[in-house]
Amino acid sequence: MPDSHPRLILASSSRYRRELLARLRLPFAAVSPDIDETPVPGEAPADLALRLSVSKALAIAQRHPGCIVIGSDQVATADGRPIGKPGDFARAQAQLRELAGRTVEFHSALAVTDGQRVEKADVVTQCRFRPLSDAAIAAYLRAEEPYDTAGSAKAESLGIALMEYIRSDDPTAIIGLPLIALTGMLATFGLDPLAAGTP
């Protein structure tokens, strides 16, 4: 990798994760890891999220030696059952009808590696959905079209109106990249957003 490139790489094509990482004001590149994300038979959702975050980070680290790479993955569950991205209005409508009045757990897994050492964490967020009428669900889906989001709700915007509560140690975890845990991990690799000279 040329020296002109940032030594920090986000192993993701997600615009949400790019926007979150930009908050730390560290120069970085974003590279899609392009890995197989198929769950292993019997794999618990939390284990899946952690495995994929590590796999993403290591895949990019192998292609870019000398860089520090961040991998992240998020799996949503209700009663231990994974909840996927709906993809369209009808599936999102069915998903929100099912989740109304229930608690969803989001496992936001994180891995940071320099190609030698790997630091990882799973930051859990609990989201309790309000009881929702069909009219409220339809109005929300038309307004936000959250079809690329597990659980069919974007808590960082209008989706917050669907929630009874959100509980987590890190308010950014629900969006897909837990910045509190990440900041601590990056510091162990010598990258501190508050260090002198940070732009």
Coordinates of C-alpha atoms in Angstrom, one line a residue:
M1 CA 0.0 0.0 0.0
P2 CA 1.5 3.4 -0.9
D3 CA 2.6 5.6 2.0
S4 CA 0.1 8.3 0.9
H5 CA -2.7 6.1 2.0
P6 CA -4.1 6.3 5.5
R7 CA -2.7 3.6 7.8
L8 CA -6.2 3.0 9.2
I9 CA -8.6 1.0 7.1
L10 CA -12.3 0.3 7.7
A11 CA -13.1 -3.1 6.3
S12 CA -16.6 -2.2 5.3
S13 CA -18.7 -0.8 2.4
S14 CA -21.3 0.6 4.8
R15 CA -21.9 4.3 4.6
Y16 CA -23.2 4.2 8.2
R17 CA -20.0 2.9 9.5
R18 CA -17.9 5.3 7.4
E19 CA -19.9 8.2 8.8
L20 CA -19.4 7.0 12.3
L21 CA -15.7 6.4 12.0
A22 CA -15.3 9.9 10.5
R23 CA -16.5 11.3 13.9
L24 CA -13.1 10.3 15.4
R25 CA -11.3 12.6 12.9
L26 CA -8.6 10.0 12.0
P27 CA -7.7 9.7 8.3
F28 CA -8.9 6.3 7.0
A29 CA -9.7 4.4 3.9
A30 CA -12.8 2.1 3.5
V31 CA -12.3 -1.2 1.6
S32 CA -15.0 -3.8 1.1
P33 CA -13.8 -7.1 2.6
D34 CA -15.9 -9.3 0.3
I35 CA -16.0 -12.4 2.6
D36 CA -18.5 -15.2 2.8
E37 CA -21.0 -14.2 5.6
T38 CA -22.9 -17.6 5.7
P39 CA -23.5 -18.7 9.3
V40 CA -22.0 -21.9 10.5
P41 CA -24.7 -24.4 11.3
G42 CA -25.7 -24.0 14.9
E43 CA -23.7 -20.8 15.3
A44 CA -25.1 -18.4 17.9
P45 CA -25.9 -14.9 16.6
A46 CA -23.3 -13.2 18.9
D47 CA -20.6 -15.7 17.8
L48 CA -21.5 -15.1 14.1
A49 CA -21.1 -11.3 14.6
L50 CA -17.8 -11.7 16.3
R51 CA -16.4 -14.2 13.8
L52 CA -17.4 -12.0 10.8
S53 CA -15.9 -8.9 12.3
V54 CA -12.6 -10.7 12.8
S55 CA -12.7 -12.3 9.4
K56 CA -13.4 -8.9 7.7
A57 CA -10.5 -7.3 9.5
L58 CA -8.1 -10.1 8.8
A59 CA -9.0 -10.3 5.1
I60 CA -8.1 -6.6 4.6
A61 CA -5.1 -6.8 6.8
Q62 CA -3.6 -9.6 4.7
R63 CA -4.0 -7.4 1.6
H64 CA -2.6 -4.3 3.3
P65 CA 0.3 -5.2 5.6
G66 CA 1.4 -2.6 8.0
C67 CA -2.1 -1.1 8.4
I68 CA -4.5 -1.1 11.3
V69 CA -7.8 -2.6 10.1
I70 CA -11.3 -2.3 11.7
G71 CA -13.9 -5.0 11.1
S72 CA -17.4 -4.8 12.3
D73 CA -20.6 -6.8 12.0
Q74 CA -24.1 -6.6 13.5
V75 CA -26.7 -9.3 14.1
A76 CA -30.1 -8.5 15.5
T77 CA -32.1 -11.1 17.5
A78 CA -35.5 -11.5 19.0
D79 CA -35.8 -14.4 21.5
G80 CA -32.4 -15.6 20.3
R81 CA -33.6 -15.8 16.7
P82 CA -31.7 -13.8 14.1
I83 CA -33.5 -10.9 12.4
G84 CA -32.4 -10.0 8.9
K85 CA -32.6 -7.0 6.6
P86 CA -36.1 -6.8 5.1
G87 CA -35.2 -5.7 1.6
D88 CA -38.6 -4.3 0.7
F89 CA -41.8 -2.7 2.1
A90 CA -43.8 -5.9 2.6
R91 CA -41.1 -7.7 4.5
A92 CA -40.4 -4.7 6.6
Q93 CA -44.1 -4.3 7.4
A94 CA -44.2 -7.9 8.5
Q95 CA -41.1 -7.6 10.6
L96 CA -42.3 -4.5 12.5
R97 CA -45.7 -6.1 13.1
E98 CA -43.8 -9.1 14.7
L99 CA -41.4 -6.9 16.7
A100 CA -44.1 -4.5 18.1
G101 CA -44.1 -4.6 21.9
R102 CA -41.0 -6.9 22.0
T103 CA -37.3 -6.4 22.8
V104 CA -34.7 -6.9 20.1
E105 CA -31.0 -7.4 21.0
F106 CA -28.4 -6.0 18.6
H107 CA -25.0 -7.6 18.8
S108 CA -22.5 -5.0 17.4
A109 CA -19.2 -6.9 17.1
L110 CA -16.0 -5.1 16.6
A111 CA -12.4 -6.3 15.7
V112 CA -9.2 -4.3 15.3
T113 CA -6.0 -5.9 14.0
D114 CA -2.6 -5.0 12.7
G115 CA -2.2 -8.4 11.1
Q116 CA -0.6 -9.9 14.1
R117 CA -2.7 -9.1 17.1
V118 CA -6.6 -9.0 17.2
E119 CA -8.7 -7.1 19.7
K120 CA -12.4 -7.8 19.6
A121 CA -15.6 -7.0 21.5
D122 CA -19.4 -7.6 21.3
V123 CA -21.4 -4.5 22.4
V124 CA -25.0 -5.4 23.1
T125 CA -27.9 -3.0 22.6
Q126 CA -31.4 -3.8 23.8
C127 CA -34.3 -2.0 21.9
R128 CA -37.8 -2.3 23.1
F129 CA -40.3 -1.5 20.4
R130 CA -43.6 0.2 21.3
P131 CA -46.9 -1.4 20.5
L132 CA -47.4 -0.3 16.8
S133 CA -50.5 0.1 14.7
D134 CA -50.5 -0.8 11.0
A135 CA -50.9 2.9 10.2
A136 CA -47.9 3.9 12.2
I137 CA -45.8 1.1 10.7
A138 CA -46.8 2.1 7.1
A139 CA -46.2 5.8 7.8
Y140 CA -42.7 5.1 9.2
L141 CA -41.8 2.8 6.3
R142 CA -42.9 5.3 3.7
A143 CA -41.0 8.1 5.4
E144 CA -37.7 6.3 5.9
E145 CA -37.5 3.1 3.7
P146 CA -35.3 1.3 6.2
Y147 CA -35.0 -1.8 4.0
D148 CA -31.2 -2.2 4.4
T149 CA -31.5 -2.3 8.2
A150 CA -31.9 -5.3 10.4
G151 CA -35.1 -4.9 12.4
S152 CA -36.5 -2.4 9.9
A153 CA -35.9 0.6 12.1
K154 CA -33.1 3.3 11.9
A155 CA -32.8 4.4 15.6
E156 CA -30.5 7.2 14.6
S157 CA -33.3 9.0 12.8
L158 CA -37.1 8.6 12.7
G159 CA -37.0 5.0 13.8
I160 CA -36.4 6.4 17.4
A161 CA -40.2 7.1 17.5
L162 CA -40.8 3.3 17.3
M163 CA -38.9 2.7 20.5
E164 CA -40.0 2.4 24.1
Y165 CA -36.3 2.4 25.2
I166 CA -32.8 1.7 24.0
R167 CA -30.2 0.4 26.5
S168 CA -26.5 0.1 25.7
D169 CA -23.1 1.1 27.1
D170 CA -22.5 2.8 23.7
P171 CA -25.1 4.9 21.9
T172 CA -23.2 4.4 18.5
A173 CA -23.4 0.6 18.7
I174 CA -26.9 0.5 17.4
I175 CA -25.9 2.3 14.3
G176 CA -23.3 -0.3 13.5
L177 CA -19.9 0.8 14.9
P178 CA -19.4 1.0 18.7
L179 CA -17.1 4.1 18.9
I180 CA -16.5 3.9 22.7
A181 CA -15.1 0.4 22.4
L182 CA -13.3 1.3 19.2
T183 CA -11.5 4.3 20.6
G184 CA -10.1 2.2 23.4
M185 CA -9.0 -0.5 21.0
L186 CA -7.3 1.9 18.6
A187 CA -5.4 3.4 21.5
T188 CA -3.7 0.0 22.1
F189 CA -2.5 0.2 18.5
G190 CA -1.1 3.7 18.9
L191 CA -4.0 5.5 17.3
D192 CA -5.5 8.1 19.7
P193 CA -8.1 10.6 18.3
L194 CA -7.2 13.0 21.0
A195 CA -3.4 12.8 20.6
A196 CA -1.6 16.0 19.6
G197 CA -1.6 16.6 15.9
T198 CA -4.9 14.9 15.2
P199 CA -6.7 16.9 12.5

